Tab-separated table of N, CA and C in Angstrom:
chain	number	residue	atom	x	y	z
A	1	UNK	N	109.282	140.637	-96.564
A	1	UNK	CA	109.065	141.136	-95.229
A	1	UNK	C	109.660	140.127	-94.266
A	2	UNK	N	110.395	140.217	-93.164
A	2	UNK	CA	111.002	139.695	-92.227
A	2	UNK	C	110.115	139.827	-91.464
A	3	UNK	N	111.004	139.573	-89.909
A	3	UNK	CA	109.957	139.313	-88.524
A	3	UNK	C	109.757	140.558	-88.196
A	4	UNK	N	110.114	141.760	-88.871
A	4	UNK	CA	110.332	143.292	-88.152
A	4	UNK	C	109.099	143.545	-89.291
A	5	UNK	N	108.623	143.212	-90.356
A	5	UNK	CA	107.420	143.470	-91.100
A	5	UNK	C	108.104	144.317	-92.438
A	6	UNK	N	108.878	144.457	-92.636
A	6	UNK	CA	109.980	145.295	-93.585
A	6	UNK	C	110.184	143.914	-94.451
A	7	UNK	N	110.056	144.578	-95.614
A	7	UNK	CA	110.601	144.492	-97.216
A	7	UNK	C	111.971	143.579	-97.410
A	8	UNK	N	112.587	142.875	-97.333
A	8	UNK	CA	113.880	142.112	-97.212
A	8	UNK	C	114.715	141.771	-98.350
A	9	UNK	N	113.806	142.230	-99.668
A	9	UNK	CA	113.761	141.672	-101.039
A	9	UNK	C	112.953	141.316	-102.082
A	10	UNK	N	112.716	141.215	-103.472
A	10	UNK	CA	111.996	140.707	-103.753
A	10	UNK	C	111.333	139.227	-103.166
A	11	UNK	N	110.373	139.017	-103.174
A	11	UNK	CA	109.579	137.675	-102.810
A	11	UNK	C	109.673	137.390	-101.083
A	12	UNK	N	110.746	138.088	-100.435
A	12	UNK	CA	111.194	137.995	-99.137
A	12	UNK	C	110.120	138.023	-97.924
A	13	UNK	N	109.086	137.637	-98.076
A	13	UNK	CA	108.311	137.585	-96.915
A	13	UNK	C	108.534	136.508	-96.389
A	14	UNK	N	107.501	136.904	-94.567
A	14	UNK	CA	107.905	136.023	-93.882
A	14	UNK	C	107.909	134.593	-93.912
A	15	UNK	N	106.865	133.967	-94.693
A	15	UNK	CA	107.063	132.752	-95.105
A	15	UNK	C	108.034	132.100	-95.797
A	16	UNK	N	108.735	133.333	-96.737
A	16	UNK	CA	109.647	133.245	-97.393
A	16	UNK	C	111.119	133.192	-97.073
A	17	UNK	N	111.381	133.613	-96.216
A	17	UNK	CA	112.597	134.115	-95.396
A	17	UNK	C	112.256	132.289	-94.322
A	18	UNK	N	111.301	131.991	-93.691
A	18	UNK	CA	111.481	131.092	-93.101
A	18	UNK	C	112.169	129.633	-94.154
A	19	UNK	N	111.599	129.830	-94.706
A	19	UNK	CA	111.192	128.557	-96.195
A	19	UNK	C	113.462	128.348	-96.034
A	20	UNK	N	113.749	129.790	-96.672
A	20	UNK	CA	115.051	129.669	-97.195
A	20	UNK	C	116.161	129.008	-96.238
A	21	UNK	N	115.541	129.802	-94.905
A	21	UNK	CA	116.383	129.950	-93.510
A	21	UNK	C	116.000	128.265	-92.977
A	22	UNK	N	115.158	127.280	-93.013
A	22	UNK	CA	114.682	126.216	-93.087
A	22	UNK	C	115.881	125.031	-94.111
A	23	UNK	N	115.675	125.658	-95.432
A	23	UNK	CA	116.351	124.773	-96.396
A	23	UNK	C	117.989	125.166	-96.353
A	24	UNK	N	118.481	126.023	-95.943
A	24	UNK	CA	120.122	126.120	-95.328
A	24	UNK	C	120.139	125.510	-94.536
A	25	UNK	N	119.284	125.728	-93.215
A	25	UNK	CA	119.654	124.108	-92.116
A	25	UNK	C	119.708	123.331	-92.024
A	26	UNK	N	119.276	122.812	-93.404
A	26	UNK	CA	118.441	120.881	-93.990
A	26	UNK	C	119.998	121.198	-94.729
A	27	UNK	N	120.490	121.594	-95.398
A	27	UNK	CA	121.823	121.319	-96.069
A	27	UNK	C	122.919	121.494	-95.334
A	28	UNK	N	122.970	122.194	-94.345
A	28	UNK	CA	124.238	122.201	-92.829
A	28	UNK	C	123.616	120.967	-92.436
A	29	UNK	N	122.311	120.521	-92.000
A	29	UNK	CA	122.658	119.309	-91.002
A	29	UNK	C	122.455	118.018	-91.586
A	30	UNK	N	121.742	117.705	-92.678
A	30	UNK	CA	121.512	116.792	-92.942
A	30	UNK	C	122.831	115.664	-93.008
A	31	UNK	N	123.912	116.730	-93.735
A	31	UNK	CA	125.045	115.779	-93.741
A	31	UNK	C	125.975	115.308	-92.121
A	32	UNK	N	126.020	116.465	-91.776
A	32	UNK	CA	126.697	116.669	-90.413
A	32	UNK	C	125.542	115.278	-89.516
A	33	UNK	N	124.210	115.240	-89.595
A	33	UNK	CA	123.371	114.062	-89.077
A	33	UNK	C	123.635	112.908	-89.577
A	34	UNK	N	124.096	112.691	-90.360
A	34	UNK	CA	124.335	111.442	-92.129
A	34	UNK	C	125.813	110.613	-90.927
A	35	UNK	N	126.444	112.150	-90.891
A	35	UNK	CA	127.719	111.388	-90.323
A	35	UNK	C	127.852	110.814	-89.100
A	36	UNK	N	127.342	111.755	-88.253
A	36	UNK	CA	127.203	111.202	-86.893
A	36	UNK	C	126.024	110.331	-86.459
A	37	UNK	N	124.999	110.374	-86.636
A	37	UNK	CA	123.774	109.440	-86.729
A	37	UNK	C	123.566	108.512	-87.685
A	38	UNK	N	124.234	108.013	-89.044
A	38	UNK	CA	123.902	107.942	-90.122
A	38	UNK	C	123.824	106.049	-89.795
A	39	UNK	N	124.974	105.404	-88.498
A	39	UNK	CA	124.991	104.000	-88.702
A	39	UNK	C	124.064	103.621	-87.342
A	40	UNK	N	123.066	104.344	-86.401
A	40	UNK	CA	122.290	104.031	-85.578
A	40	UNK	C	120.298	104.224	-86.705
A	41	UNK	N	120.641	104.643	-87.826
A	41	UNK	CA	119.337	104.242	-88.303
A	41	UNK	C	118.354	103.456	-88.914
A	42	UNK	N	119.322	102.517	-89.255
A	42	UNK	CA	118.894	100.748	-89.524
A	42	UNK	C	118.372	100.253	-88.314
A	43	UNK	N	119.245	100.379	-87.302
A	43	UNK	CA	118.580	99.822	-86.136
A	43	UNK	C	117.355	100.800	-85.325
A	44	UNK	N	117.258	101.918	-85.663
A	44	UNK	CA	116.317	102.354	-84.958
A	44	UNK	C	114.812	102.141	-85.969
A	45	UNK	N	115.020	102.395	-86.975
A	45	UNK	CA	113.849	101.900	-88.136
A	45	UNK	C	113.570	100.769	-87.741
A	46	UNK	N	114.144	99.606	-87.725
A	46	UNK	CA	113.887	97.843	-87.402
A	46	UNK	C	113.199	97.928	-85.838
A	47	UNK	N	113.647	99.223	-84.796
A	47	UNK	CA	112.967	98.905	-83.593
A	47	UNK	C	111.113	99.550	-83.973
A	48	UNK	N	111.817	100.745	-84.832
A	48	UNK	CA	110.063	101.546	-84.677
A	48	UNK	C	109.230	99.969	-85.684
A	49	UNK	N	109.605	99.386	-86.521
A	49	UNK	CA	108.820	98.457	-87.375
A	49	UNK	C	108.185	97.394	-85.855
A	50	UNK	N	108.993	96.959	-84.908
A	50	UNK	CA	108.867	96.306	-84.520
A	50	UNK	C	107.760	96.253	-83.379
A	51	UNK	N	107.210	97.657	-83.451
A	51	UNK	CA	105.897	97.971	-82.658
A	51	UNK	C	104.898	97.522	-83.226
A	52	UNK	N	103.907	97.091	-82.786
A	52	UNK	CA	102.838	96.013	-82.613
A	52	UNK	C	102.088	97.356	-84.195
A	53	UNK	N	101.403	96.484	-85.127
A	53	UNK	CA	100.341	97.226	-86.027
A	53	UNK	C	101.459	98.320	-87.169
A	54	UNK	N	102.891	98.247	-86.793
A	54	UNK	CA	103.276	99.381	-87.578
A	54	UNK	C	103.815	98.486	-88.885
A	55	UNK	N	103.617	99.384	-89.833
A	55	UNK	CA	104.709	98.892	-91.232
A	55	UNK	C	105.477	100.029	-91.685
A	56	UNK	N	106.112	99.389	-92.665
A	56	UNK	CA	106.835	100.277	-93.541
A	56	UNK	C	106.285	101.823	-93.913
A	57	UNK	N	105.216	102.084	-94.598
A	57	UNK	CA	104.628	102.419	-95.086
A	57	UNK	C	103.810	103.830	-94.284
A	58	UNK	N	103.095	103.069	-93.073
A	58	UNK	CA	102.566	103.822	-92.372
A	58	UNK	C	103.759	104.536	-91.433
A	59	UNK	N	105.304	103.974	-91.108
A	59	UNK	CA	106.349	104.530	-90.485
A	59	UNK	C	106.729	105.806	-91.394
A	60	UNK	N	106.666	105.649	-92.597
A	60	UNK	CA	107.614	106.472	-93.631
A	60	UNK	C	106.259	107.714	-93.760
A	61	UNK	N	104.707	107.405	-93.698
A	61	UNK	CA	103.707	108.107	-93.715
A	61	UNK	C	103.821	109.354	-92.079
A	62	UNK	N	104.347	108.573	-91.096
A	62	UNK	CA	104.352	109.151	-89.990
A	62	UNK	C	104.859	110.264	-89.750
A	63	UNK	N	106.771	109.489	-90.084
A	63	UNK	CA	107.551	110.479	-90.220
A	63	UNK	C	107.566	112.123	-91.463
A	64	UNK	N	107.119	111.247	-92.341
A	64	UNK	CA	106.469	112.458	-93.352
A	64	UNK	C	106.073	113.644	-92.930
A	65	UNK	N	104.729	112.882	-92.143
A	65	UNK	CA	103.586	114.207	-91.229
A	65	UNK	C	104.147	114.748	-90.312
A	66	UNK	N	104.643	114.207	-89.662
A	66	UNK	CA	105.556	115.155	-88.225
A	66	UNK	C	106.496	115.905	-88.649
A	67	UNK	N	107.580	115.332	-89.645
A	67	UNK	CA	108.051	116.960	-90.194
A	67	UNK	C	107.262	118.054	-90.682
A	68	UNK	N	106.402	117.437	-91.454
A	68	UNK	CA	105.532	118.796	-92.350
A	68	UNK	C	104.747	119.496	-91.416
A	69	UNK	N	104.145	118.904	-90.442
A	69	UNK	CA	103.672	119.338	-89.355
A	69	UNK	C	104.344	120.098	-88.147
A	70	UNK	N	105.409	119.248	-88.062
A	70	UNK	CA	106.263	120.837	-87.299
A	70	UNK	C	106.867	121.914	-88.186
A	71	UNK	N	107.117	121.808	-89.292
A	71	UNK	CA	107.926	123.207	-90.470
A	71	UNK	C	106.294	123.853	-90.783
A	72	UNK	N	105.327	123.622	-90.828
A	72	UNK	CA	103.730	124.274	-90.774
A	72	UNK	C	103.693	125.061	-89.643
A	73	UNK	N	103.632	124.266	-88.695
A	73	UNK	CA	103.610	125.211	-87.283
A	73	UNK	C	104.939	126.130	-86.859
A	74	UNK	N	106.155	125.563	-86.903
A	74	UNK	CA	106.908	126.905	-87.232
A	74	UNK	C	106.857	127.715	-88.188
A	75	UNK	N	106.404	127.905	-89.579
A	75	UNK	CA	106.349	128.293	-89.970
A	75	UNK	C	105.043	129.702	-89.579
A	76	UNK	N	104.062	129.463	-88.991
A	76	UNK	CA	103.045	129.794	-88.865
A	76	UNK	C	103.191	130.679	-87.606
A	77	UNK	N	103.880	129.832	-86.441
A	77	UNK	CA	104.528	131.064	-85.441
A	77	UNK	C	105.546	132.210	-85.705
A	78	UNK	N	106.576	131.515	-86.798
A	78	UNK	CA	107.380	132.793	-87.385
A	78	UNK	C	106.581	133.851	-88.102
A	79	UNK	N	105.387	133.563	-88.720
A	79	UNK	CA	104.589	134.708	-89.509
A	79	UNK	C	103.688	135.899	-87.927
A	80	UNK	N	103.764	134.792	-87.219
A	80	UNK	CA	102.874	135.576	-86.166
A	80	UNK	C	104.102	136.132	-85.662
A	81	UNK	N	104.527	136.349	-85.447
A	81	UNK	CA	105.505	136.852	-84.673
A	81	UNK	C	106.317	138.192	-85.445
A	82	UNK	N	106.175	138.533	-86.383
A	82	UNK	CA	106.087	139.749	-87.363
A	82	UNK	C	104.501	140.504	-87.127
A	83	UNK	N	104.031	140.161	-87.051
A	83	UNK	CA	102.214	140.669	-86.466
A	83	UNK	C	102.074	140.861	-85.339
A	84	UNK	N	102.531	140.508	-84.140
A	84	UNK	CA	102.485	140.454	-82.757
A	84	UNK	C	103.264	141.542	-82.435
A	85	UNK	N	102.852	142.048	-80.854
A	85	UNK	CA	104.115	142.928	-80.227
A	85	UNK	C	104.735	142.139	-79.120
A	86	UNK	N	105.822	141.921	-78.690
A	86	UNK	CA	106.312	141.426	-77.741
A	86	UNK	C	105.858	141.028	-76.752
A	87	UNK	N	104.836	141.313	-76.302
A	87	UNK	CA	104.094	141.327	-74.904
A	87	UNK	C	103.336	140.278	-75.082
A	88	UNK	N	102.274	140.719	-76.895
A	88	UNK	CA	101.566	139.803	-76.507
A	88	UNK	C	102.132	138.342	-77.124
A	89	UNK	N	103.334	138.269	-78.097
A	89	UNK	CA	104.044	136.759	-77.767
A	89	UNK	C	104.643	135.794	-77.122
A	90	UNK	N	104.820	137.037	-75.907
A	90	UNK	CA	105.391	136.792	-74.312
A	90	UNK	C	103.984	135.976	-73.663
A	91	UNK	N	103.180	136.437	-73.710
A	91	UNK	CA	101.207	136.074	-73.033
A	91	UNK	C	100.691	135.112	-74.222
A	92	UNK	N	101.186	134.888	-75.143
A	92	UNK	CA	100.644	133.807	-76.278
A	92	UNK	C	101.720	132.590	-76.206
A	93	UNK	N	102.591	132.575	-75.791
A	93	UNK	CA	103.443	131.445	-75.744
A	93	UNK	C	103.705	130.571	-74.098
A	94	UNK	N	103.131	131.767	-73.241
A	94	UNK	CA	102.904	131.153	-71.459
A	94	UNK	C	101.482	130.345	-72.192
A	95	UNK	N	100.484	130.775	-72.754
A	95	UNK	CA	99.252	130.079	-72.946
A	95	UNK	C	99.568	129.191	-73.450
A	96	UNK	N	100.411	129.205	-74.430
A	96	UNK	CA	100.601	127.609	-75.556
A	96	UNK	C	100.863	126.201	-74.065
A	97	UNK	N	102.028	127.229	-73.582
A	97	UNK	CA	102.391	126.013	-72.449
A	97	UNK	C	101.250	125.246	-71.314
A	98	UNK	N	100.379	126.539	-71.028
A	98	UNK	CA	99.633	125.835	-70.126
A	98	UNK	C	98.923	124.886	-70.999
A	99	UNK	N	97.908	125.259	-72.625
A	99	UNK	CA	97.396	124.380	-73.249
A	99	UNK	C	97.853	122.916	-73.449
A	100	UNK	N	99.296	123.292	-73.468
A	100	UNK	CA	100.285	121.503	-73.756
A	100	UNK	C	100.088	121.045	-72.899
A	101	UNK	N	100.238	121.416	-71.305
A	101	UNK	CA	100.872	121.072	-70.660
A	101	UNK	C	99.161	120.307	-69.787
A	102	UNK	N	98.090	120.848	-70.108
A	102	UNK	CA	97.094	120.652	-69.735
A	102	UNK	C	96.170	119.144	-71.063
A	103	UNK	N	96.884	119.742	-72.080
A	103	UNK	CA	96.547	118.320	-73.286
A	103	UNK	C	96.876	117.096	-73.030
A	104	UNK	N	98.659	117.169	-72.671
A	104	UNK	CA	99.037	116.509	-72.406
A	104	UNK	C	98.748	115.048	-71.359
A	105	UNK	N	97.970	115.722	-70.217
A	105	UNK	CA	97.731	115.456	-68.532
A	105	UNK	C	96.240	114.443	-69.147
A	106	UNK	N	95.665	114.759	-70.295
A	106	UNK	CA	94.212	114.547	-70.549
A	106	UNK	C	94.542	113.651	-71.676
A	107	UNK	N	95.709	113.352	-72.607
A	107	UNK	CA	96.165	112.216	-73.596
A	107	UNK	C	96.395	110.900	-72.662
A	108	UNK	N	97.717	111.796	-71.908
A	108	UNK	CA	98.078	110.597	-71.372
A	108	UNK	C	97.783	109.762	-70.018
A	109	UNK	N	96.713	110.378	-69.489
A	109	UNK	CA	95.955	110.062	-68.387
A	109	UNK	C	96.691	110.331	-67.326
A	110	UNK	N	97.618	111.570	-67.182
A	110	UNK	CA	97.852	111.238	-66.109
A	110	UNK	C	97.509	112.705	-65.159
A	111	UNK	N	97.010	112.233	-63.919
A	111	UNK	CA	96.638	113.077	-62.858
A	111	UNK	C	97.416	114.264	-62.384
A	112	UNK	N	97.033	115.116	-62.325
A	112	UNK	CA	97.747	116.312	-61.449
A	112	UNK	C	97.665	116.740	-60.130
A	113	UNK	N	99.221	116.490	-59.684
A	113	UNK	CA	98.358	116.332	-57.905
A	113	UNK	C	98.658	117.802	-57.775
A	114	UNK	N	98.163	118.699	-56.593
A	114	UNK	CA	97.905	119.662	-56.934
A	114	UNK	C	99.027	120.665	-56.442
A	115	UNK	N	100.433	119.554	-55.879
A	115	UNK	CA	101.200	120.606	-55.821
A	115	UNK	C	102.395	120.669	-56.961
A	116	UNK	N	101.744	119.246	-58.098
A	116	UNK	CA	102.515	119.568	-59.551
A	116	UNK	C	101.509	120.931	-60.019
A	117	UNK	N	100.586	121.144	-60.002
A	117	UNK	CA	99.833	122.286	-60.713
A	117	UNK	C	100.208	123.255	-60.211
A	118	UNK	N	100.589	123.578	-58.818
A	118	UNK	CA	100.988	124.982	-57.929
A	118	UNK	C	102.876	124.754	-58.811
A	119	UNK	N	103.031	123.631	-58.797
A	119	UNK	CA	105.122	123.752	-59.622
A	119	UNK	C	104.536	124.104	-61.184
A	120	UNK	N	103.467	123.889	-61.933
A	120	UNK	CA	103.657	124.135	-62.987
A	120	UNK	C	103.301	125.735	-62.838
A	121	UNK	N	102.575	126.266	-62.499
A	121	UNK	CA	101.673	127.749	-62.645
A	121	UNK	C	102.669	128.537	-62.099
A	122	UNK	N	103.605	128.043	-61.090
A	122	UNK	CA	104.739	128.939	-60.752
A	122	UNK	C	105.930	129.393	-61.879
A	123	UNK	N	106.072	127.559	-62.723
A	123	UNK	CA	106.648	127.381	-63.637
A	123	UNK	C	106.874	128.689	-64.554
A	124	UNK	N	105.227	128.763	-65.226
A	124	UNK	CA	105.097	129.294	-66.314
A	124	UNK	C	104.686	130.844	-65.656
A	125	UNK	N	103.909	131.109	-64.725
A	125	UNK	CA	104.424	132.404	-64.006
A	125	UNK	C	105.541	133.079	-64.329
A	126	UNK	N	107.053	132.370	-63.540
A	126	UNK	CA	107.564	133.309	-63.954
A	126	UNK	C	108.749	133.272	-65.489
A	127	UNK	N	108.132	131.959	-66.690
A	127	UNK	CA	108.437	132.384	-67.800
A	127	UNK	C	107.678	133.700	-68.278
A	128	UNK	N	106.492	133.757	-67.650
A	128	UNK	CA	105.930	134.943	-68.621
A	128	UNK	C	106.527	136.116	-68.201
A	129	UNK	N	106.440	136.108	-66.755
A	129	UNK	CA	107.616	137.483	-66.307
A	129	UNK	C	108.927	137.940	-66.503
A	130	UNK	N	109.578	136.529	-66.649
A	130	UNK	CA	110.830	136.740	-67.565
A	130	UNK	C	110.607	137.522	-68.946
A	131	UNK	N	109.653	137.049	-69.539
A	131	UNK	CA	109.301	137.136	-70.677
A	131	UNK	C	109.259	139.133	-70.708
A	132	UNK	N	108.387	139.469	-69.714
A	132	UNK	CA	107.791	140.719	-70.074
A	132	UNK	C	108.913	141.643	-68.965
A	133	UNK	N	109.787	140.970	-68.021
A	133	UNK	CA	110.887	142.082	-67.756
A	133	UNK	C	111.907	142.501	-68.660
A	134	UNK	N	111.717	141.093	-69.424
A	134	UNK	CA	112.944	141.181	-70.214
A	134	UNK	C	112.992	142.531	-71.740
A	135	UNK	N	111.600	142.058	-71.915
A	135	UNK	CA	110.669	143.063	-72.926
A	135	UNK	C	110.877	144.626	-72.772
A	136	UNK	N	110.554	144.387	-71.385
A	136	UNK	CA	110.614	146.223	-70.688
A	136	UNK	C	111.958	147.052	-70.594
A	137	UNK	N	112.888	145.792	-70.598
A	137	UNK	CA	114.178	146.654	-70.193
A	137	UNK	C	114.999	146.109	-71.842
A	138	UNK	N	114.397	145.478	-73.116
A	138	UNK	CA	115.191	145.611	-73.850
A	138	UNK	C	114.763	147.029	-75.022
A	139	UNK	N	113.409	147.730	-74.635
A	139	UNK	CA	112.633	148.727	-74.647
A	139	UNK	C	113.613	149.840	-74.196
A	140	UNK	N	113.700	150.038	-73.357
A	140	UNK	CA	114.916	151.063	-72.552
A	140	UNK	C	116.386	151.106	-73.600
A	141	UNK	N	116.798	149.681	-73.728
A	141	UNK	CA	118.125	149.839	-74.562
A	141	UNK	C	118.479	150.511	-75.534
C-alpha cells in the first residue's frame, strides 16, 4: 500500500515503500556526501568532542539516535498521511508548527514578545490557508 492506500506489490506497504524509498537515498547520497563533505569531518567530529562532558561514545550514541529518530518520525508521518485526508494534514501539520514553535520558546527560554506571536500566528495562518486553497482547487483539477 502506498500513500494513496492501494496495493503497490507484494510486501509494499507504507512502511515499506518508505523503508526502500529511504535506502535509495542513503545510496545516491551517501557517496555524493563522502565526496563533497567527506574532508570537513575529522574536523567537525574533533570540534563536537571538544564540548565540555562529550566523548566518543556518547557522540557516536547521539548521532545514532537522531537519525533513527528522525527515519521513525518520518516514517510515521508517511504512514499517516495514507490515513489522513488532505485537510486534515493541512490542520495537523499548522498544529505540529505551533507545538514546535511553542516547545521550542519553553526549552530555550526564550520570551515571546507579543508582536513575534501576532508574526508567528499570521505565519502559520496563512500556511494553513495555503494549505487548504491549495487542497480545494487541486480537487477541481
Amino acid at each position: 500500500m502506498a500513500m494513496s492506500g492501494k496495493d503497490q506489490g507484494e510486501n509494499m506497504d507504507s512502511a515499506n515503500t518508505f523503508a526502500v524509498i529511504t535506502m535509495m537515498a542513503t545510496l545516491i547520497c551517501v557517496p555524493v556526501a563522502a565526496i563533497l563533505e567527506g574532508s570537513k569531518v575529522k574536523g567537525a567530529w574533533a570540534a563536537a568532542l571538544a564540548a565540555p562532558g562529550m566523548t566518543e561514545a556518547k557522540l557516536a550514541t547521539t548521532l545514532a539516535f537522531s537519525g533513527w529518530y528522525l527515519y521513525t518520525y518520518n516514517e510515521f508521518a508517511f504512514k499517516v498521511l495514507g490515513m489522513v485526508s488532505p485537510v486534515a494534514q493541512a490542520v495537523g501539520n499548522t498544529v505540529k508548527r505551533v507545538v514546535i514553535l511553542v516547545a521550542t520558546s519553553i526549552a530555550f527560554a526564550t520570551p515571546m514578545t507579543p508582536i513575534g506571536i501576532i508574526g508567528s500566528a499570521i505565519a502559520m495562518g496563512g500556511v494553513l490557508l495555503y494549505s487548504l486553497v491549495q487542497q480545494h482547487y487541486d480537487k477541481k483539477a
